[in-house]
């Protein structure tokens, strides 16, 4: 997409973190943005801040794991702006224990519902609209380095599925001659509150698996607080949309780790992990 001015973007998980960073970058590109999140107060606060700065934004509360909510999100977008040109399937949560078999079925249902089925619902609802519009459009699916380097259990499983699904949908759209394009965002350590995902966990899925031995949540929070700004990630996404670039790898220092994993697969070697960059 060459020109984003006055185009309409929808961002899920937009109240904070990478979602907010993308929303801010879209606004700066001249877009009108629908911000969606399950966290009501944070969503309205973020929307009010962007609107006070002059942005044309609209808030819709939605749980992406619920298909009816995603349908209502699309309907609200069309009612407000009349079209949708960019969809950022970004909403995500972190859950799971180590070893992975200690995770509960509630852990699995929650993380699959948001991280994977949220993307599925976004595709199912928004892609037909984008195709029918007959103009340039773009979907951005948020995966993770966990999908590319391995070593993560529940979270990695969902993000690996998002990566594989995105690749397939991209090929289907190109092969079918359809206008929309797809990018998959593969971020590393970003300054988000992903480790506080439990604040939005539904009560019906309250059976939480034990944390791994030695797990230090405060250390994890501090490490991520030193990560890349979400706004920088949003700028990566805007460039990828302009370039119609599929893979959006925001932390190139991990390329060697991705290559290490790919070589193991090609060579038929058993999995091993490299230490993080800089260690």
PDB file of C-alpha atoms in Angstrom:
ATOM      1  CA  UNK A   1       0.000   0.000   0.000  1.00  0.00           C
ATOM      2  CA  UNK A   2       1.631   3.212  -1.163  1.00  0.00           C
ATOM      3  CA  UNK A   3      -0.626   5.714   0.567  1.00  0.00           C
ATOM      4  CA  UNK A   4      -2.082   5.238   4.047  1.00  0.00           C
ATOM      5  CA  UNK A   5      -3.511   8.757   4.337  1.00  0.00           C
ATOM      6  CA  UNK A   6      -7.171   8.620   5.451  1.00  0.00           C
ATOM      7  CA  UNK A   7      -7.192   4.831   5.243  1.00  0.00           C
ATOM      8  CA  UNK A   8      -8.843   2.854   8.060  1.00  0.00           C
ATOM      9  CA  UNK A   9      -6.937   0.534  10.383  1.00  0.00           C
ATOM     10  CA  UNK A  10      -8.259  -1.850  13.037  1.00  0.00           C
ATOM     11  CA  UNK A  11      -5.893  -2.893  15.823  1.00  0.00           C
ATOM     12  CA  UNK A  12      -6.697  -5.582  18.390  1.00  0.00           C
ATOM     13  CA  UNK A  13      -4.937  -5.543  21.719  1.00  0.00           C
ATOM     14  CA  UNK A  14      -4.599  -1.805  21.140  1.00  0.00           C
ATOM     15  CA  UNK A  15      -4.859  -0.526  24.716  1.00  0.00           C
ATOM     16  CA  UNK A  16      -1.175  -1.074  25.476  1.00  0.00           C
ATOM     17  CA  UNK A  17       2.085  -2.592  24.293  1.00  0.00           C
ATOM     18  CA  UNK A  18       2.684  -3.392  20.640  1.00  0.00           C
ATOM     19  CA  UNK A  19      -0.953  -2.750  19.776  1.00  0.00           C
ATOM     20  CA  UNK A  20      -0.766   0.789  21.052  1.00  0.00           C
ATOM     21  CA  UNK A  21       2.576   1.266  19.302  1.00  0.00           C
ATOM     22  CA  UNK A  22       1.017   0.241  15.995  1.00  0.00           C
ATOM     23  CA  UNK A  23      -2.011   2.470  16.580  1.00  0.00           C
ATOM     24  CA  UNK A  24       0.262   5.459  17.214  1.00  0.00           C
ATOM     25  CA  UNK A  25       2.317   4.731  14.091  1.00  0.00           C
ATOM     26  CA  UNK A  26      -0.850   4.374  11.997  1.00  0.00           C
ATOM     27  CA  UNK A  27      -2.155   7.689  13.310  1.00  0.00           C
ATOM     28  CA  UNK A  28       1.123   9.379  12.406  1.00  0.00           C
ATOM     29  CA  UNK A  29       0.779   7.935   8.897  1.00  0.00           C
ATOM     30  CA  UNK A  30      -2.542   9.783   8.602  1.00  0.00           C
ATOM     31  CA  UNK A  31      -4.831   6.825   9.179  1.00  0.00           C
ATOM     32  CA  UNK A  32      -8.111   6.624  11.013  1.00  0.00           C
ATOM     33  CA  UNK A  33      -7.853   3.900  13.611  1.00  0.00           C
ATOM     34  CA  UNK A  34     -10.288   1.623  15.428  1.00  0.00           C
ATOM     35  CA  UNK A  35      -8.718   0.494  18.684  1.00  0.00           C
ATOM     36  CA  UNK A  36     -10.024  -2.720  20.174  1.00  0.00           C
ATOM     37  CA  UNK A  37      -9.205  -4.471  23.428  1.00  0.00           C
ATOM     38  CA  UNK A  38     -10.817  -6.559  26.143  1.00  0.00           C
ATOM     39  CA  UNK A  39      -9.433  -4.279  28.885  1.00  0.00           C
ATOM     40  CA  UNK A  40     -12.108  -1.591  29.028  1.00  0.00           C
ATOM     41  CA  UNK A  41     -10.547   1.150  31.159  1.00  0.00           C
ATOM     42  CA  UNK A  42      -7.133   0.949  29.466  1.00  0.00           C
ATOM     43  CA  UNK A  43      -8.774   0.996  26.038  1.00  0.00           C
ATOM     44  CA  UNK A  44     -10.774   4.133  26.740  1.00  0.00           C
ATOM     45  CA  UNK A  45      -7.762   5.833  28.352  1.00  0.00           C
ATOM     46  CA  UNK A  46      -5.556   5.144  25.332  1.00  0.00           C
ATOM     47  CA  UNK A  47      -8.284   6.249  22.937  1.00  0.00           C
ATOM     48  CA  UNK A  48      -8.815   9.486  24.871  1.00  0.00           C
ATOM     49  CA  UNK A  49      -5.086  10.254  24.857  1.00  0.00           C
ATOM     50  CA  UNK A  50      -4.787   9.729  21.110  1.00  0.00           C
ATOM     51  CA  UNK A  51      -7.924  11.740  20.427  1.00  0.00           C
ATOM     52  CA  UNK A  52      -6.674  14.601  22.599  1.00  0.00           C
ATOM     53  CA  UNK A  53      -3.548  14.687  20.428  1.00  0.00           C
ATOM     54  CA  UNK A  54      -5.706  15.151  17.337  1.00  0.00           C
ATOM     55  CA  UNK A  55      -6.102  11.557  16.148  1.00  0.00           C
ATOM     56  CA  UNK A  56      -9.265  10.300  14.458  1.00  0.00           C
ATOM     57  CA  UNK A  57      -9.774   7.143  16.521  1.00  0.00           C
ATOM     58  CA  UNK A  58     -12.653   5.003  17.734  1.00  0.00           C
ATOM     59  CA  UNK A  59     -12.795   2.420  20.539  1.00  0.00           C
ATOM     60  CA  UNK A  60     -14.564  -0.947  20.411  1.00  0.00           C
ATOM     61  CA  UNK A  61     -14.408  -3.382  23.315  1.00  0.00           C
ATOM     62  CA  UNK A  62     -13.966  -6.905  21.974  1.00  0.00           C
ATOM     63  CA  UNK A  63     -12.682 -10.302  23.041  1.00  0.00           C
ATOM     64  CA  UNK A  64     -10.993 -11.728  19.950  1.00  0.00           C
ATOM     65  CA  UNK A  65     -11.486 -15.292  21.210  1.00  0.00           C
ATOM     66  CA  UNK A  66     -15.245 -14.753  20.721  1.00  0.00           C
ATOM     67  CA  UNK A  67     -16.248 -14.786  17.023  1.00  0.00           C
ATOM     68  CA  UNK A  68     -19.363 -12.701  17.659  1.00  0.00           C
ATOM     69  CA  UNK A  69     -17.215  -9.959  19.211  1.00  0.00           C
ATOM     70  CA  UNK A  70     -14.987  -9.860  16.123  1.00  0.00           C
ATOM     71  CA  UNK A  71     -18.051  -9.686  13.882  1.00  0.00           C
ATOM     72  CA  UNK A  72     -19.352  -6.765  15.942  1.00  0.00           C
ATOM     73  CA  UNK A  73     -15.907  -5.115  15.700  1.00  0.00           C
ATOM     74  CA  UNK A  74     -16.092  -5.262  11.909  1.00  0.00           C
ATOM     75  CA  UNK A  75     -19.653  -3.948  11.886  1.00  0.00           C
ATOM     76  CA  UNK A  76     -18.703  -1.066  14.191  1.00  0.00           C
ATOM     77  CA  UNK A  77     -15.739  -0.218  11.952  1.00  0.00           C
ATOM     78  CA  UNK A  78     -17.865  -0.119   8.820  1.00  0.00           C
ATOM     79  CA  UNK A  79     -20.557   1.900  10.573  1.00  0.00           C
ATOM     80  CA  UNK A  80     -17.995   4.448  11.784  1.00  0.00           C
ATOM     81  CA  UNK A  81     -15.675   4.713   8.781  1.00  0.00           C
ATOM     82  CA  UNK A  82     -17.304   2.817   5.908  1.00  0.00           C
ATOM     83  CA  UNK A  83     -14.289   0.643   5.071  1.00  0.00           C
ATOM     84  CA  UNK A  84     -11.304  -1.214   6.504  1.00  0.00           C
ATOM     85  CA  UNK A  85      -7.901  -1.215   4.823  1.00  0.00           C
ATOM     86  CA  UNK A  86      -5.531  -2.552   7.499  1.00  0.00           C
ATOM     87  CA  UNK A  87      -6.188  -5.154  10.179  1.00  0.00           C
ATOM     88  CA  UNK A  88      -3.615  -5.788  12.904  1.00  0.00           C
ATOM     89  CA  UNK A  89      -4.400  -9.120  14.558  1.00  0.00           C
ATOM     90  CA  UNK A  90      -2.278  -8.299  17.572  1.00  0.00           C
ATOM     91  CA  UNK A  91      -4.105  -9.271  20.761  1.00  0.00           C
ATOM     92  CA  UNK A  92      -2.086 -11.824  22.702  1.00  0.00           C
ATOM     93  CA  UNK A  93      -1.564 -13.313  26.149  1.00  0.00           C
ATOM     94  CA  UNK A  94       1.107 -15.324  27.912  1.00  0.00           C
ATOM     95  CA  UNK A  95       0.317 -18.475  29.859  1.00  0.00           C
ATOM     96  CA  UNK A  96       1.872 -21.800  30.603  1.00  0.00           C
ATOM     97  CA  UNK A  97       4.113 -23.769  32.877  1.00  0.00           C
ATOM     98  CA  UNK A  98       7.392 -25.539  32.535  1.00  0.00           C
ATOM     99  CA  UNK A  99       7.435 -28.440  32.105  1.00  0.00           C
ATOM    100  CA  UNK A 100       4.607 -27.897  29.651  1.00  0.00           C
ATOM    101  CA  UNK A 101       2.633 -30.919  30.840  1.00  0.00           C
ATOM    102  CA  UNK A 102       1.995 -29.091  34.116  1.00  0.00           C
ATOM    103  CA  UNK A 103      -0.084 -26.527  32.222  1.00  0.00           C
ATOM    104  CA  UNK A 104      -3.805 -26.923  32.683  1.00  0.00           C
ATOM    105  CA  UNK A 105      -6.421 -27.319  30.005  1.00  0.00           C
ATOM    106  CA  UNK A 106      -7.686 -23.886  31.052  1.00  0.00           C
ATOM    107  CA  UNK A 107      -4.218 -22.505  30.254  1.00  0.00           C
ATOM    108  CA  UNK A 108      -4.407 -24.097  26.819  1.00  0.00           C
ATOM    109  CA  UNK A 109      -7.964 -22.965  26.104  1.00  0.00           C
ATOM    110  CA  UNK A 110      -7.227 -19.371  27.095  1.00  0.00           C
ATOM    111  CA  UNK A 111      -4.001 -18.909  25.136  1.00  0.00           C
ATOM    112  CA  UNK A 112      -5.244 -20.751  22.050  1.00  0.00           C
ATOM    113  CA  UNK A 113      -8.468 -18.756  22.098  1.00  0.00           C
ATOM    114  CA  UNK A 114      -6.714 -15.389  22.119  1.00  0.00           C
ATOM    115  CA  UNK A 115      -3.385 -15.921  20.340  1.00  0.00           C
ATOM    116  CA  UNK A 116      -4.498 -18.279  17.576  1.00  0.00           C
ATOM    117  CA  UNK A 117      -8.283 -18.214  17.273  1.00  0.00           C
ATOM    118  CA  UNK A 118      -8.212 -14.415  17.566  1.00  0.00           C
ATOM    119  CA  UNK A 119      -6.213 -14.379  14.327  1.00  0.00           C
ATOM    120  CA  UNK A 120      -8.490 -16.980  12.758  1.00  0.00           C
ATOM    121  CA  UNK A 121     -11.557 -14.928  13.637  1.00  0.00           C
ATOM    122  CA  UNK A 122      -9.920 -11.785  12.243  1.00  0.00           C
ATOM    123  CA  UNK A 123      -9.223 -13.508   8.939  1.00  0.00           C
ATOM    124  CA  UNK A 124     -12.687 -15.079   8.734  1.00  0.00           C
ATOM    125  CA  UNK A 125     -14.538 -11.832   9.396  1.00  0.00           C
ATOM    126  CA  UNK A 126     -12.344  -9.149   7.815  1.00  0.00           C
ATOM    127  CA  UNK A 127     -10.787 -10.809   4.767  1.00  0.00           C
ATOM    128  CA  UNK A 128     -14.082 -11.226   2.878  1.00  0.00           C
ATOM    129  CA  UNK A 129     -14.792  -7.526   3.508  1.00  0.00           C
ATOM    130  CA  UNK A 130     -11.332  -6.511   2.280  1.00  0.00           C
ATOM    131  CA  UNK A 131     -11.610  -8.700  -0.823  1.00  0.00           C
ATOM    132  CA  UNK A 132     -15.081  -7.373  -1.627  1.00  0.00           C
ATOM    133  CA  UNK A 133     -13.865  -3.769  -1.361  1.00  0.00           C
ATOM    134  CA  UNK A 134     -11.591  -4.387  -4.361  1.00  0.00           C
ATOM    135  CA  UNK A 135      -8.861  -2.005  -3.188  1.00  0.00           C
ATOM    136  CA  UNK A 136      -5.445  -2.404  -1.619  1.00  0.00           C
ATOM    137  CA  UNK A 137      -5.614  -3.806   1.907  1.00  0.00           C
ATOM    138  CA  UNK A 138      -3.259  -5.420   4.388  1.00  0.00           C
ATOM    139  CA  UNK A 139      -3.375  -7.769   7.375  1.00  0.00           C
ATOM    140  CA  UNK A 140      -0.617  -7.824   9.999  1.00  0.00           C
ATOM    141  CA  UNK A 141      -0.506 -10.853  12.300  1.00  0.00           C
ATOM    142  CA  UNK A 142       1.610 -10.627  15.443  1.00  0.00           C
ATOM    143  CA  UNK A 143       3.704 -13.752  15.964  1.00  0.00           C
ATOM    144  CA  UNK A 144       6.926 -13.793  18.000  1.00  0.00           C
ATOM    145  CA  UNK A 145      10.543 -14.888  17.924  1.00  0.00           C
ATOM    146  CA  UNK A 146       9.201 -17.770  20.012  1.00  0.00           C
ATOM    147  CA  UNK A 147       7.788 -19.074  16.727  1.00  0.00           C
ATOM    148  CA  UNK A 148      11.137 -18.899  14.950  1.00  0.00           C
ATOM    149  CA  UNK A 149      13.731 -19.980  17.490  1.00  0.00           C
ATOM    150  CA  UNK A 150      11.793 -22.585  19.488  1.00  0.00           C
ATOM    151  CA  UNK A 151      12.035 -23.349  23.184  1.00  0.00           C
ATOM    152  CA  UNK A 152       8.684 -21.960  24.322  1.00  0.00           C
ATOM    153  CA  UNK A 153       5.753 -24.221  25.127  1.00  0.00           C
ATOM    154  CA  UNK A 154       2.186 -22.895  25.044  1.00  0.00           C
ATOM    155  CA  UNK A 155       3.081 -19.398  23.881  1.00  0.00           C
ATOM    156  CA  UNK A 156       5.474 -20.724  21.259  1.00  0.00           C
ATOM    157  CA  UNK A 157       2.914 -23.228  20.017  1.00  0.00           C
ATOM    158  CA  UNK A 158       0.332 -20.502  19.407  1.00  0.00           C
ATOM    159  CA  UNK A 159       2.803 -18.145  17.757  1.00  0.00           C
ATOM    160  CA  UNK A 160       4.191 -20.925  15.547  1.00  0.00           C
ATOM    161  CA  UNK A 161       0.639 -21.570  14.401  1.00  0.00           C
ATOM    162  CA  UNK A 162       0.169 -17.862  13.641  1.00  0.00           C
ATOM    163  CA  UNK A 163       3.350 -17.890  11.554  1.00  0.00           C
ATOM    164  CA  UNK A 164       2.295 -20.969   9.582  1.00  0.00           C
ATOM    165  CA  UNK A 165      -1.248 -19.669   9.085  1.00  0.00           C
ATOM    166  CA  UNK A 166       0.037 -16.295   7.896  1.00  0.00           C
ATOM    167  CA  UNK A 167       2.309 -17.921   5.323  1.00  0.00           C
ATOM    168  CA  UNK A 168      -0.557 -20.002   3.974  1.00  0.00           C
ATOM    169  CA  UNK A 169      -3.008 -17.112   3.785  1.00  0.00           C
ATOM    170  CA  UNK A 170      -0.400 -14.973   2.009  1.00  0.00           C
ATOM    171  CA  UNK A 171       0.076 -17.674  -0.637  1.00  0.00           C
ATOM    172  CA  UNK A 172      -3.685 -18.137  -1.009  1.00  0.00           C
ATOM    173  CA  UNK A 173      -4.237 -14.419  -1.574  1.00  0.00           C
ATOM    174  CA  UNK A 174      -1.392 -14.043  -4.064  1.00  0.00           C
ATOM    175  CA  UNK A 175      -2.253 -17.279  -5.860  1.00  0.00           C
ATOM    176  CA  UNK A 176      -5.906 -16.306  -6.096  1.00  0.00           C
ATOM    177  CA  UNK A 177      -5.176 -12.843  -7.464  1.00  0.00           C
ATOM    178  CA  UNK A 178      -6.790 -11.096  -4.513  1.00  0.00           C
ATOM    179  CA  UNK A 179      -5.819  -7.560  -3.457  1.00  0.00           C
ATOM    180  CA  UNK A 180      -5.103  -7.930   0.289  1.00  0.00           C
ATOM    181  CA  UNK A 181      -1.587  -8.732   1.414  1.00  0.00           C
ATOM    182  CA  UNK A 182      -0.318 -10.179   4.687  1.00  0.00           C
ATOM    183  CA  UNK A 183       2.642  -9.502   6.953  1.00  0.00           C
ATOM    184  CA  UNK A 184       3.705 -11.492  10.006  1.00  0.00           C
ATOM    185  CA  UNK A 185       5.304  -9.506  12.802  1.00  0.00           C
ATOM    186  CA  UNK A 186       8.135 -11.381  14.553  1.00  0.00           C
ATOM    187  CA  UNK A 187       9.253  -9.205  17.480  1.00  0.00           C
ATOM    188  CA  UNK A 188      11.795 -10.027  20.152  1.00  0.00           C
ATOM    189  CA  UNK A 189      11.959  -8.378  23.573  1.00  0.00           C
ATOM    190  CA  UNK A 190       9.624  -5.375  23.590  1.00  0.00           C
ATOM    191  CA  UNK A 191       8.619  -3.100  26.455  1.00  0.00           C
ATOM    192  CA  UNK A 192       5.164  -4.558  27.110  1.00  0.00           C
ATOM    193  CA  UNK A 193       3.242  -5.978  30.054  1.00  0.00           C
ATOM    194  CA  UNK A 194       2.861  -9.428  28.492  1.00  0.00           C
ATOM    195  CA  UNK A 195       3.834 -11.083  31.777  1.00  0.00           C
ATOM    196  CA  UNK A 196       0.819  -9.473  33.432  1.00  0.00           C
ATOM    197  CA  UNK A 197      -1.636 -11.081  31.028  1.00  0.00           C
ATOM    198  CA  UNK A 198      -3.479 -12.783  33.885  1.00  0.00           C
ATOM    199  CA  UNK A 199      -5.232  -9.477  34.614  1.00  0.00           C
ATOM    200  CA  UNK A 200      -7.472 -10.194  31.617  1.00  0.00           C
ATOM    201  CA  UNK A 201      -7.940 -13.922  32.121  1.00  0.00           C
ATOM    202  CA  UNK A 202     -11.634 -14.885  32.204  1.00  0.00           C
ATOM    203  CA  UNK A 203     -12.985 -16.344  35.430  1.00  0.00           C
ATOM    204  CA  UNK A 204     -14.297 -19.395  33.612  1.00  0.00           C
ATOM    205  CA  UNK A 205     -10.689 -20.403  32.832  1.00  0.00           C
ATOM    206  CA  UNK A 206      -9.295 -19.912  36.329  1.00  0.00           C
ATOM    207  CA  UNK A 207      -7.390 -23.204  36.701  1.00  0.00           C
ATOM    208  CA  UNK A 208      -3.810 -21.922  36.386  1.00  0.00           C
ATOM    209  CA  UNK A 209      -0.812 -24.233  36.102  1.00  0.00           C
ATOM    210  CA  UNK A 210       2.160 -23.791  38.449  1.00  0.00           C
ATOM    211  CA  UNK A 211       4.967 -21.405  37.591  1.00  0.00           C
ATOM    212  CA  UNK A 212       8.288 -23.065  36.721  1.00  0.00           C
ATOM    213  CA  UNK A 213      10.789 -23.647  39.515  1.00  0.00           C
ATOM    214  CA  UNK A 214      13.001 -20.591  39.865  1.00  0.00           C
ATOM    215  CA  UNK A 215      10.610 -18.396  37.857  1.00  0.00           C
ATOM    216  CA  UNK A 216      11.194 -14.763  38.751  1.00  0.00           C
ATOM    217  CA  UNK A 217       8.360 -12.669  37.394  1.00  0.00           C
ATOM    218  CA  UNK A 218       9.913  -9.410  38.567  1.00  0.00           C
ATOM    219  CA  UNK A 219      13.160 -10.163  36.732  1.00  0.00           C
ATOM    220  CA  UNK A 220      11.163 -10.949  33.581  1.00  0.00           C
ATOM    221  CA  UNK A 221       9.249  -7.676  33.878  1.00  0.00           C
ATOM    222  CA  UNK A 222      12.469  -5.700  34.319  1.00  0.00           C
ATOM    223  CA  UNK A 223      14.092  -7.396  31.314  1.00  0.00           C
ATOM    224  CA  UNK A 224      11.145  -6.563  29.075  1.00  0.00           C
ATOM    225  CA  UNK A 225      10.998  -2.990  30.395  1.00  0.00           C
ATOM    226  CA  UNK A 226      14.446  -2.554  28.822  1.00  0.00           C
ATOM    227  CA  UNK A 227      13.195  -3.895  25.494  1.00  0.00           C
ATOM    228  CA  UNK A 228      12.383  -2.053  22.284  1.00  0.00           C
ATOM    229  CA  UNK A 229       9.717   0.648  22.433  1.00  0.00           C
ATOM    230  CA  UNK A 230       6.343  -0.507  21.050  1.00  0.00           C
ATOM    231  CA  UNK A 231       6.247   2.653  18.974  1.00  0.00           C
ATOM    232  CA  UNK A 232       9.422   1.545  17.165  1.00  0.00           C
ATOM    233  CA  UNK A 233       7.721  -1.775  16.430  1.00  0.00           C
ATOM    234  CA  UNK A 234       4.763   0.156  15.007  1.00  0.00           C
ATOM    235  CA  UNK A 235       7.087   2.028  12.657  1.00  0.00           C
ATOM    236  CA  UNK A 236       8.518  -1.299  11.459  1.00  0.00           C
ATOM    237  CA  UNK A 237       4.957  -2.374  10.649  1.00  0.00           C
ATOM    238  CA  UNK A 238       4.146   0.784   8.683  1.00  0.00           C
ATOM    239  CA  UNK A 239       7.267   0.294   6.548  1.00  0.00           C
ATOM    240  CA  UNK A 240       6.366  -3.345   5.932  1.00  0.00           C
ATOM    241  CA  UNK A 241       2.874  -2.361   4.774  1.00  0.00           C
ATOM    242  CA  UNK A 242       4.312   0.204   2.367  1.00  0.00           C
ATOM    243  CA  UNK A 243       6.773  -2.389   1.019  1.00  0.00           C
ATOM    244  CA  UNK A 244       4.281  -5.295   1.042  1.00  0.00           C
ATOM    245  CA  UNK A 245       6.927  -7.198   3.004  1.00  0.00           C
ATOM    246  CA  UNK A 246       5.764 -10.443   4.585  1.00  0.00           C
ATOM    247  CA  UNK A 247       8.335 -11.187   7.298  1.00  0.00           C
ATOM    248  CA  UNK A 248       8.769  -8.301   9.758  1.00  0.00           C
ATOM    249  CA  UNK A 249      11.760  -9.284  11.885  1.00  0.00           C
ATOM    250  CA  UNK A 250      12.308  -6.395  14.279  1.00  0.00           C
ATOM    251  CA  UNK A 251      15.320  -7.791  16.168  1.00  0.00           C
ATOM    252  CA  UNK A 252      17.937  -8.897  13.593  1.00  0.00           C
ATOM    253  CA  UNK A 253      20.400  -9.892  16.309  1.00  0.00           C
ATOM    254  CA  UNK A 254      18.382 -13.123  16.544  1.00  0.00           C
ATOM    255  CA  UNK A 255      18.929 -14.131  12.911  1.00  0.00           C
ATOM    256  CA  UNK A 256      21.705 -16.539  13.892  1.00  0.00           C
ATOM    257  CA  UNK A 257      19.345 -18.324  16.267  1.00  0.00           C
ATOM    258  CA  UNK A 258      16.737 -18.690  13.532  1.00  0.00           C
ATOM    259  CA  UNK A 259      19.380 -20.038  11.168  1.00  0.00           C
ATOM    260  CA  UNK A 260      20.561 -22.455  13.882  1.00  0.00           C
ATOM    261  CA  UNK A 261      17.072 -23.899  14.196  1.00  0.00           C
ATOM    262  CA  UNK A 262      16.541 -24.132  10.436  1.00  0.00           C
ATOM    263  CA  UNK A 263      19.838 -25.976   9.990  1.00  0.00           C
ATOM    264  CA  UNK A 264      18.833 -28.474  12.653  1.00  0.00           C
ATOM    265  CA  UNK A 265      15.599 -29.144  10.789  1.00  0.00           C
ATOM    266  CA  UNK A 266      17.352 -29.474   7.414  1.00  0.00           C
ATOM    267  CA  UNK A 267      20.058 -31.720   8.862  1.00  0.00           C
ATOM    268  CA  UNK A 268      17.671 -33.805  10.919  1.00  0.00           C
ATOM    269  CA  UNK A 269      19.523 -32.903  14.118  1.00  0.00           C
ATOM    270  CA  UNK A 270      17.942 -33.053  17.544  1.00  0.00           C
ATOM    271  CA  UNK A 271      16.881 -29.630  18.923  1.00  0.00           C
ATOM    272  CA  UNK A 272      19.341 -27.528  20.883  1.00  0.00           C
ATOM    273  CA  UNK A 273      19.182 -23.886  21.923  1.00  0.00           C
ATOM    274  CA  UNK A 274      21.753 -21.135  21.709  1.00  0.00           C
ATOM    275  CA  UNK A 275      22.061 -18.603  24.547  1.00  0.00           C
ATOM    276  CA  UNK A 276      20.362 -15.256  23.923  1.00  0.00           C
ATOM    277  CA  UNK A 277      22.361 -12.675  21.945  1.00  0.00           C
ATOM    278  CA  UNK A 278      25.000 -10.964  24.036  1.00  0.00           C
ATOM    279  CA  UNK A 279      25.350 -13.784  26.540  1.00  0.00           C
TER     280      UNK A 279
END
